[in-house]
CSV table of C-alpha atoms and ligand atoms in Angstrom, one decimal:
chain,number,residue,atom,x,y,z
A,1,MET,CA,-49.0,80.3,34.0
A,2,LYS,CA,-46.9,81.3,37.5
A,3,SER,CA,-45.2,84.5,37.4
A,4,THR,CA,-41.2,84.7,38.1
A,5,TYR,CA,-39.5,87.3,40.4
A,6,ILE,CA,-36.0,87.8,40.3
A,7,LEU,CA,-34.0,90.3,42.9
A,8,ALA,CA,-31.0,91.8,40.7
A,9,ILE,CA,-28.0,93.5,42.3
A,10,GLU,CA,-25.4,95.7,40.8
A,11,SER,CA,-22.2,97.1,42.7
A,12,SER,CA,-19.5,97.1,40.5
A,13,CYS,CA,-18.1,100.5,40.8
A,14,ASP,CA,-19.4,103.4,42.7
A,15,ASP,CA,-23.6,102.8,42.4
A,16,THR,CA,-25.2,100.6,44.7
A,17,ALA,CA,-28.3,99.4,42.4
A,18,ALA,CA,-31.1,96.9,42.8
A,19,ALA,CA,-34.0,95.8,40.9
A,20,ILE,CA,-36.8,93.5,40.9
A,21,ILE,CA,-38.1,92.0,37.7
A,22,LYS,CA,-41.3,90.1,37.3
A,23,ASP,CA,-41.1,87.7,34.2
A,24,ASP,CA,-39.5,90.3,31.6
A,25,LYS,CA,-41.2,93.5,33.4
A,26,ILE,CA,-39.2,95.9,35.7
A,27,VAL,CA,-41.2,96.3,39.0
A,28,ALA,CA,-39.2,98.0,40.9
A,29,ASN,CA,-35.4,99.8,40.2
A,30,GLY,CA,-33.5,101.6,42.8
A,31,VAL,CA,-29.8,103.3,43.0
A,32,SER,CA,-27.9,104.7,45.8
A,33,THR,CA,-25.3,107.1,44.2
A,34,GLN,CA,-22.1,107.6,46.3
A,35,LYS,CA,-21.6,111.3,46.5
A,36,ILE,CA,-18.2,110.8,48.6
A,37,HIS,CA,-16.1,110.2,45.5
A,38,GLU,CA,-16.7,113.7,44.2
A,39,ASN,CA,-14.3,115.1,46.9
A,40,TYR,CA,-11.5,112.9,45.4
A,41,GLY,CA,-11.7,113.3,41.6
A,42,GLY,CA,-12.1,109.6,40.9
A,43,VAL,CA,-13.6,106.5,42.6
A,44,VAL,CA,-11.7,105.6,45.8
A,45,PRO,CA,-12.1,101.7,45.6
A,46,GLU,CA,-12.0,101.3,49.4
A,47,TRP,CA,-14.5,104.3,49.8
A,48,ALA,CA,-16.8,102.5,47.5
A,49,SER,CA,-17.2,99.0,48.9
A,50,ARG,CA,-17.6,100.4,52.6
A,51,LYS,CA,-20.5,102.4,51.0
A,52,HIS,CA,-21.8,99.4,49.1
A,53,GLN,CA,-22.1,97.4,52.4
A,54,GLU,CA,-24.0,100.6,54.1
A,55,ASN,CA,-26.4,100.9,51.1
A,56,ILE,CA,-27.0,97.4,50.1
A,57,ILE,CA,-29.5,96.3,52.7
A,58,PRO,CA,-31.8,99.7,52.8
A,59,LEU,CA,-31.9,99.8,49.4
A,60,ILE,CA,-33.1,96.1,48.8
A,61,ASP,CA,-35.6,97.0,51.5
A,62,HIS,CA,-36.6,99.9,49.6
A,63,VAL,CA,-37.0,97.7,46.1
A,64,LEU,CA,-39.3,95.1,47.9
A,65,LYS,CA,-41.3,97.6,49.4
A,66,GLU,CA,-41.6,99.3,46.3
A,67,SER,CA,-42.7,96.3,44.3
A,68,GLY,CA,-44.8,94.9,47.2
A,69,ILE,CA,-43.0,91.5,46.7
A,70,HIS,CA,-41.9,89.5,49.8
A,71,LEU,CA,-38.5,87.7,50.4
A,72,ARG,CA,-40.3,84.3,49.9
A,73,ASP,CA,-41.8,85.4,46.3
A,74,LEU,CA,-38.2,85.2,44.8
A,75,ASN,CA,-37.2,82.6,42.5
A,76,ALA,CA,-33.7,83.7,41.6
A,77,ILE,CA,-31.2,86.4,42.9
A,78,ALA,CA,-28.9,87.7,40.1
A,79,PHE,CA,-25.9,89.6,40.4
A,80,THR,CA,-22.8,91.3,38.6
A,81,ARG,CA,-19.9,88.9,38.8
A,82,GLY,CA,-17.6,91.3,37.0
A,83,PRO,CA,-15.8,93.3,35.5
A,84,GLY,CA,-15.4,96.0,38.2
A,85,LEU,CA,-14.1,96.8,41.2
A,86,LEU,CA,-13.2,93.8,43.2
A,87,GLY,CA,-14.0,95.1,46.7
A,88,SER,CA,-17.5,96.6,45.4
A,89,LEU,CA,-18.0,93.3,43.5
A,90,ILE,CA,-17.6,91.5,46.7
A,91,VAL,CA,-20.3,92.9,48.5
A,92,GLY,CA,-23.0,92.4,46.1
A,93,VAL,CA,-22.0,88.9,45.1
A,94,SER,CA,-21.7,87.8,48.9
A,95,PHE,CA,-24.8,89.1,49.8
A,96,ALA,CA,-26.7,87.7,46.9
A,97,LYS,CA,-25.0,84.3,47.6
A,98,SER,CA,-26.0,84.6,51.4
A,99,LEU,CA,-29.5,85.5,50.5
A,100,ALA,CA,-30.1,82.9,48.0
A,101,LEU,CA,-28.7,80.3,50.3
A,102,SER,CA,-31.3,81.5,53.1
A,103,LEU,CA,-33.7,81.3,50.8
A,104,ASN,CA,-32.9,78.3,49.3
A,105,ILE,CA,-33.4,79.6,45.4
A,106,PRO,CA,-30.7,79.6,42.7
A,107,ILE,CA,-28.2,82.4,42.0
A,108,ILE,CA,-27.5,84.1,38.7
A,109,GLU,CA,-24.0,85.7,37.8
A,110,ILE,CA,-24.3,88.5,35.3
A,111,HIS,CA,-21.4,90.0,33.0
A,112,HIS,CA,-21.6,93.7,33.4
A,113,MET,CA,-20.7,95.0,29.9
A,114,LYS,CA,-23.1,92.7,28.5
A,115,ALA,CA,-26.1,93.6,30.6
A,116,HIS,CA,-25.4,97.1,29.5
A,117,VAL,CA,-26.4,95.8,25.9
A,118,LEU,CA,-29.3,93.9,26.8
A,119,ALA,CA,-30.8,97.0,28.5
A,120,HIS,CA,-32.3,97.4,25.3
A,121,PHE,CA,-34.6,94.6,26.0
A,122,ILE,CA,-36.3,96.3,29.3
A,123,ASP,CA,-38.9,98.1,27.1
A,124,ASP,CA,-40.4,98.5,23.8
A,125,PRO,CA,-39.6,98.5,20.9
A,126,LYS,CA,-36.8,96.0,21.2
A,127,PRO,CA,-34.1,95.5,18.9
A,128,ASN,CA,-34.1,92.6,16.4
A,129,PHE,CA,-31.0,90.5,16.0
A,130,PRO,CA,-28.7,90.7,14.5
A,131,PHE,CA,-27.8,94.6,15.7
A,132,LEU,CA,-24.7,96.5,16.5
A,133,CYS,CA,-24.1,98.1,19.8
A,134,LEU,CA,-21.7,100.8,20.8
A,135,THR,CA,-21.2,100.3,24.3
A,136,VAL,CA,-19.3,103.3,25.8
A,137,SER,CA,-18.7,103.3,29.6
A,138,GLY,CA,-16.4,104.9,32.1
A,139,GLY,CA,-14.0,101.4,31.8
A,140,HIS,CA,-15.0,100.2,28.2
A,141,THR,CA,-15.6,101.0,24.8
A,142,GLN,CA,-16.8,98.5,22.4
A,143,ILE,CA,-18.5,97.8,19.1
A,144,ILE,CA,-20.7,94.8,19.5
A,145,LYS,CA,-22.4,92.5,17.0
A,146,VAL,CA,-25.2,90.9,18.9
A,147,GLU,CA,-27.1,88.1,17.5
A,148,ASP,CA,-28.9,86.5,20.6
A,149,PHE,CA,-29.0,86.8,24.1
A,150,ASN,CA,-26.0,84.9,24.7
A,151,LYS,CA,-24.4,85.3,21.6
A,152,LEU,CA,-22.3,88.8,21.6
A,153,GLU,CA,-18.9,89.3,19.6
A,154,ILE,CA,-16.8,92.3,20.5
A,155,MET,CA,-15.9,93.4,16.9
A,156,GLY,CA,-13.8,96.4,18.2
A,157,LYS,CA,-12.7,98.1,21.3
A,158,THR,CA,-10.6,100.9,22.8
A,159,LEU,CA,-6.8,100.3,22.7
A,160,ASP,CA,-6.4,102.6,25.6
A,161,ASP,CA,-8.6,104.8,27.6
A,162,ALA,CA,-12.5,104.3,27.4
A,163,ALA,CA,-14.9,106.9,26.2
A,164,GLY,CA,-15.9,107.8,29.5
A,165,GLU,CA,-12.5,108.2,30.9
A,166,ALA,CA,-11.7,110.7,27.7
A,167,PHE,CA,-14.6,112.6,29.0
A,168,ASP,CA,-13.5,112.5,32.8
A,169,LYS,CA,-9.7,113.1,32.0
A,170,ALA,CA,-10.8,116.1,29.7
A,171,GLY,CA,-13.2,117.5,32.6
A,172,LYS,CA,-10.5,117.2,35.1
A,173,MET,CA,-8.2,119.3,32.9
A,174,LEU,CA,-10.8,121.9,32.7
A,175,GLY,CA,-11.1,121.8,36.5
A,176,LEU,CA,-14.7,120.0,36.4
A,177,PRO,CA,-15.7,117.5,39.0
A,178,TYR,CA,-15.5,113.8,38.7
A,179,PRO,CA,-17.6,112.3,36.9
A,180,ALA,CA,-16.9,115.0,34.3
A,181,GLY,CA,-19.1,113.6,31.5
A,182,PRO,CA,-22.4,115.2,32.3
A,183,HIS,CA,-20.7,118.4,33.1
A,184,ILE,CA,-19.1,118.7,29.7
A,185,ASP,CA,-22.3,117.4,28.2
A,186,ARG,CA,-24.1,120.5,30.1
A,187,LEU,CA,-21.4,123.1,29.1
A,188,ALA,CA,-21.3,121.7,25.7
A,189,GLN,CA,-25.2,122.5,24.8
A,190,LYS,CA,-24.0,126.2,25.3
A,191,GLY,CA,-21.0,126.4,22.9
A,192,GLU,CA,-19.8,125.6,19.5
A,193,PRO,CA,-17.2,123.0,18.3
A,194,ARG,CA,-14.4,125.8,17.5
A,195,PHE,CA,-11.3,124.1,18.2
A,196,SER,CA,-10.5,120.9,16.7
A,197,PHE,CA,-8.2,117.8,17.3
A,198,PRO,CA,-6.6,115.2,15.3
A,199,GLU,CA,-8.7,112.2,15.0
A,200,PRO,CA,-6.8,108.9,15.6
A,201,SER,CA,-5.9,107.0,12.6
A,202,ILE,CA,-6.6,103.1,14.1
A,203,ASP,CA,-7.2,100.4,11.8
A,204,GLY,CA,-10.1,98.3,11.7
A,205,LEU,CA,-12.7,98.5,14.4
A,206,ASP,CA,-10.6,99.5,17.6
A,207,PHE,CA,-10.6,102.9,19.3
A,208,SER,CA,-7.9,104.9,20.9
A,209,PHE,CA,-8.3,108.1,23.1
A,210,SER,CA,-4.8,108.9,24.6
A,211,GLY,CA,-3.5,110.8,21.6
A,212,LEU,CA,-6.5,113.0,21.9
A,213,LYS,CA,-6.1,113.3,25.4
A,214,THR,CA,-2.6,114.5,25.0
A,215,ALA,CA,-3.2,116.7,22.1
A,216,PHE,CA,-6.2,118.4,24.2
A,217,ARG,CA,-3.8,118.7,27.2
A,218,TYR,CA,-1.5,120.3,25.1
A,219,PHE,CA,-3.9,123.0,23.5
A,220,LEU,CA,-5.0,124.0,26.9
A,221,ARG,CA,-1.5,124.7,28.0
A,222,ASP,CA,-0.5,126.4,24.6
A,223,GLN,CA,-3.5,128.6,25.2
A,224,VAL,CA,-3.1,129.4,28.5
A,225,LYS,CA,0.1,130.4,28.0
A,226,VAL,CA,-0.7,133.2,25.6
A,227,GLU,CA,-4.3,134.0,27.3
A,228,PRO,CA,-4.2,133.1,31.0
A,229,ASP,CA,-8.1,133.1,31.4
A,230,PHE,CA,-8.6,131.2,28.1
A,231,ILE,CA,-10.1,128.1,29.7
A,232,TYR,CA,-12.6,130.3,32.1
A,233,GLU,CA,-13.6,132.4,28.9
A,234,ASN,CA,-14.3,130.0,26.6
A,235,MET,CA,-15.5,127.0,28.6
A,236,ASN,CA,-18.3,126.1,26.9
A,237,ASP,CA,-16.8,126.1,23.4
A,238,ILE,CA,-14.0,124.0,24.9
A,239,ALA,CA,-16.3,121.3,26.1
A,240,CYS,CA,-18.4,121.6,23.3
A,241,SER,CA,-15.1,120.9,20.8
A,242,ILE,CA,-13.8,117.8,23.3
A,243,GLN,CA,-16.9,116.3,23.2
A,244,HIS,CA,-17.3,116.8,19.3
A,245,SER,CA,-14.1,114.9,18.7
A,246,ILE,CA,-14.9,112.0,21.2
A,247,ILE,CA,-18.5,112.0,19.5
A,248,ASP,CA,-16.7,111.6,15.9
A,249,ILE,CA,-14.1,108.7,16.9
A,250,LEU,CA,-17.2,107.0,18.2
A,251,LEU,CA,-19.6,107.3,15.3
A,252,ASN,CA,-17.0,106.9,12.6
A,253,LYS,CA,-16.2,103.5,13.9
A,254,LEU,CA,-19.6,102.9,14.2
A,255,GLU,CA,-20.4,103.5,10.4
A,256,ARG,CA,-17.7,101.5,9.4
A,257,ALA,CA,-19.0,98.6,11.5
A,258,SER,CA,-22.2,98.7,9.9
A,259,ALA,CA,-20.6,99.1,6.5
A,260,ILE,CA,-18.6,95.8,7.2
A,261,THR,CA,-21.2,94.1,8.5
A,262,GLY,CA,-24.4,95.6,6.5
A,263,ILE,CA,-26.1,95.6,9.7
A,264,GLN,CA,-28.4,98.4,9.4
A,265,GLU,CA,-30.2,98.2,13.1
A,266,VAL,CA,-27.8,100.2,15.7
A,267,ALA,CA,-28.0,100.8,19.5
A,268,ILE,CA,-25.8,102.6,22.1
A,269,ALA,CA,-25.4,101.7,25.6
A,270,GLY,CA,-23.4,102.7,29.1
A,271,GLY,CA,-23.1,105.8,31.0
A,272,VAL,CA,-21.7,107.9,27.9
A,273,SER,CA,-24.9,107.0,25.7
A,274,ALA,CA,-26.7,109.3,28.0
A,275,ASN,CA,-24.7,112.2,26.4
A,276,SER,CA,-27.0,114.7,24.4
A,277,GLY,CA,-24.3,115.4,21.8
A,278,LEU,CA,-24.1,111.4,20.8
A,279,ARG,CA,-27.7,110.8,21.2
A,280,SER,CA,-28.6,113.7,18.6
A,281,GLU,CA,-25.5,112.9,16.1
A,282,LEU,CA,-26.4,109.4,16.1
A,283,MET,CA,-29.9,110.4,15.1
A,284,LYS,CA,-28.3,112.7,12.3
A,285,ARG,CA,-26.3,109.7,11.2
A,286,SER,CA,-29.4,107.3,11.3
A,287,GLU,CA,-31.0,109.5,8.7
A,288,LYS,CA,-27.8,109.5,6.5
A,289,ASN,CA,-27.5,106.1,6.7
A,290,GLY,CA,-31.0,104.5,7.0
A,291,TRP,CA,-30.3,103.1,10.0
A,292,LYS,CA,-32.8,101.6,12.5
A,293,VAL,CA,-31.6,103.0,16.1
A,294,HIS,CA,-32.1,102.2,19.7
A,295,ILE,CA,-31.4,105.0,22.1
A,296,PRO,CA,-31.7,103.8,26.1
A,297,LYS,CA,-33.7,105.7,28.8
A,298,PHE,CA,-31.3,107.9,31.1
A,299,GLU,CA,-31.9,105.5,33.6
A,300,TYR,CA,-30.7,102.4,31.9
A,301,CYS,CA,-27.6,104.2,30.4
A,302,THR,CA,-25.3,104.6,33.6
A,303,ASP,CA,-25.3,101.6,36.0
A,304,ASN,CA,-28.3,100.4,37.1
A,305,ALA,CA,-29.9,96.9,38.3
A,306,ALA,CA,-33.1,97.0,35.5
A,307,MET,CA,-30.1,95.9,33.1
A,308,ILE,CA,-28.8,93.0,35.5
A,309,ALA,CA,-32.6,91.9,36.0
A,310,ILE,CA,-33.6,91.9,32.4
A,311,ALA,CA,-30.1,89.5,31.9
A,312,ALA,CA,-31.0,87.5,34.6
A,313,HIS,CA,-34.8,87.1,33.2
A,314,TYR,CA,-33.2,85.6,29.8
A,315,LYS,CA,-30.5,82.9,31.7
A,316,TYR,CA,-33.3,82.1,34.1
A,317,ILE,CA,-35.7,80.7,31.3
A,318,SER,CA,-32.9,78.9,29.7
A,319,GLY,CA,-32.0,77.7,33.4
A,320,ASP,CA,-28.5,79.0,33.2
A,321,PHE,CA,-27.6,79.1,36.7
A,322,SER,CA,-24.5,79.5,38.8
A,323,SER,CA,-22.7,77.2,41.3
A,324,HIS,CA,-22.3,78.6,45.0
A,325,ALA,CA,-18.6,78.3,44.3
A,326,VAL,CA,-18.6,81.4,42.2
A,327,GLY,CA,-17.0,84.5,43.2
A,328,PRO,CA,-16.5,88.3,42.0
A,329,ASP,CA,-14.0,88.6,39.1
A,330,ALA,CA,-12.6,92.2,38.3
A,331,ARG,CA,-11.5,91.0,35.0
A,332,LEU,CA,-14.4,88.4,34.0
A,333,ALA,CA,-13.5,87.4,30.6
A,334,TRP,CA,-16.1,88.2,28.0
B,401,KG4,O1,-21.7,102.9,32.5
B,401,KG4,P1,-21.5,103.8,33.6
B,401,KG4,O2,-22.5,104.3,34.4
B,401,KG4,O3,-20.4,103.0,34.7
B,401,KG4,C1,-19.0,102.5,34.3
B,401,KG4,O4,-19.8,101.0,34.1
B,401,KG4,O5,-18.2,102.5,33.8
B,401,KG4,O6,-20.5,104.9,33.0
B,401,KG4,C2,-19.8,105.9,33.6
B,401,KG4,C3,-19.1,106.9,32.8
B,401,KG4,C4,-18.6,108.0,33.2
B,401,KG4,O7,-17.1,108.3,32.9
B,401,KG4,C5,-19.0,109.4,33.0
B,401,KG4,O8,-18.6,110.5,33.1
B,401,KG4,C6,-20.0,109.0,31.6
B,401,KG4,O9,-20.2,107.7,31.9
B,401,KG4,N1,-21.1,109.6,31.8
B,401,KG4,C7,-21.2,110.8,30.9
B,401,KG4,C8,-22.6,111.3,30.7
B,401,KG4,N2,-23.3,110.8,31.8
B,401,KG4,C9,-22.2,109.7,32.3
B,401,KG4,N3,-20.3,111.0,29.7
B,401,KG4,C10,-20.9,112.0,28.8
B,401,KG4,N4,-21.9,112.7,28.8
B,401,KG4,C11,-22.8,112.4,29.9
B,401,KG4,N5,-23.9,113.0,29.8
B,402,ZN,ZN1,-21.4,100.2,33.6
């Protein structure tokens, strides 16, 4: 049977990403990371969309060359429709639509958060349905029951900050550059969780990180009052402690979700799933609970287009295409 080639574009935040999938195999995967935001301590939306405009054509050229595929070989173009930053999404969506129009091929819209979950189907071993996915990114924290490629049910979500935001805000208080998650991860590996912070008592499977953020802020303020160099001298232990608290909050809820549903197969996804502490604690808990776990490769944790491509592959085979009336949606519904 003739192979199918899909070009996938991801531009929901500050990374421009493109990938090409041949049937269900990724044959090229590229990301242009926007360094400019490091100077501002967070993503500057206007800069993000301008940089997407600069990056998108060279990046797509690059993945086409890497895969040896010509534009005329493409069968469809997939893109992140949302959620994300509107200006950033507009670049990817408009580019995908115009290129598809010029090639006379269909377009496939993808939900960014669902794609993070479906990234688990890029490589083997793939999860079996149903499984639970803890999706932890800069904007979302969710426990999802995944029953099929298009049947994903949110069982719990954050009521305030996302897990990635908790890392980034704690890091900002420690004077670390944005995004602080990877820096906290690196420092935590050299530290001990000597300081503890109260775990929020939220019913059910929802999360909250704002109390932890406030407790951390007051903890630092009070320590610095008595010992001005406290942060500088205890950086590794402070990073390890805040990371430890965030991981506990996440995995305690995942354990609860597994107990409620009886589902023993669990996965993690999203930028924070790159965290080495989260990965190793998940392995420990899997031994304790008898879970089968799925941990994504590092390149499929943070934003990437391979996850958009695999999600598009499953939509393509079920003939689920979008109309050209489709536009970006910063708050795209689940
Ligand atoms: O999924 P993602 O790349 O983008 C969104 O869709 O938001 O997630 C970005 C988030 C940032 O908050 C970043 O600090 C966090 O993922 N992150 C990490 C690590 N790598 C990225 N957090 C903790 N440890 C890491 N190693
Ligand atoms: Zn993401």
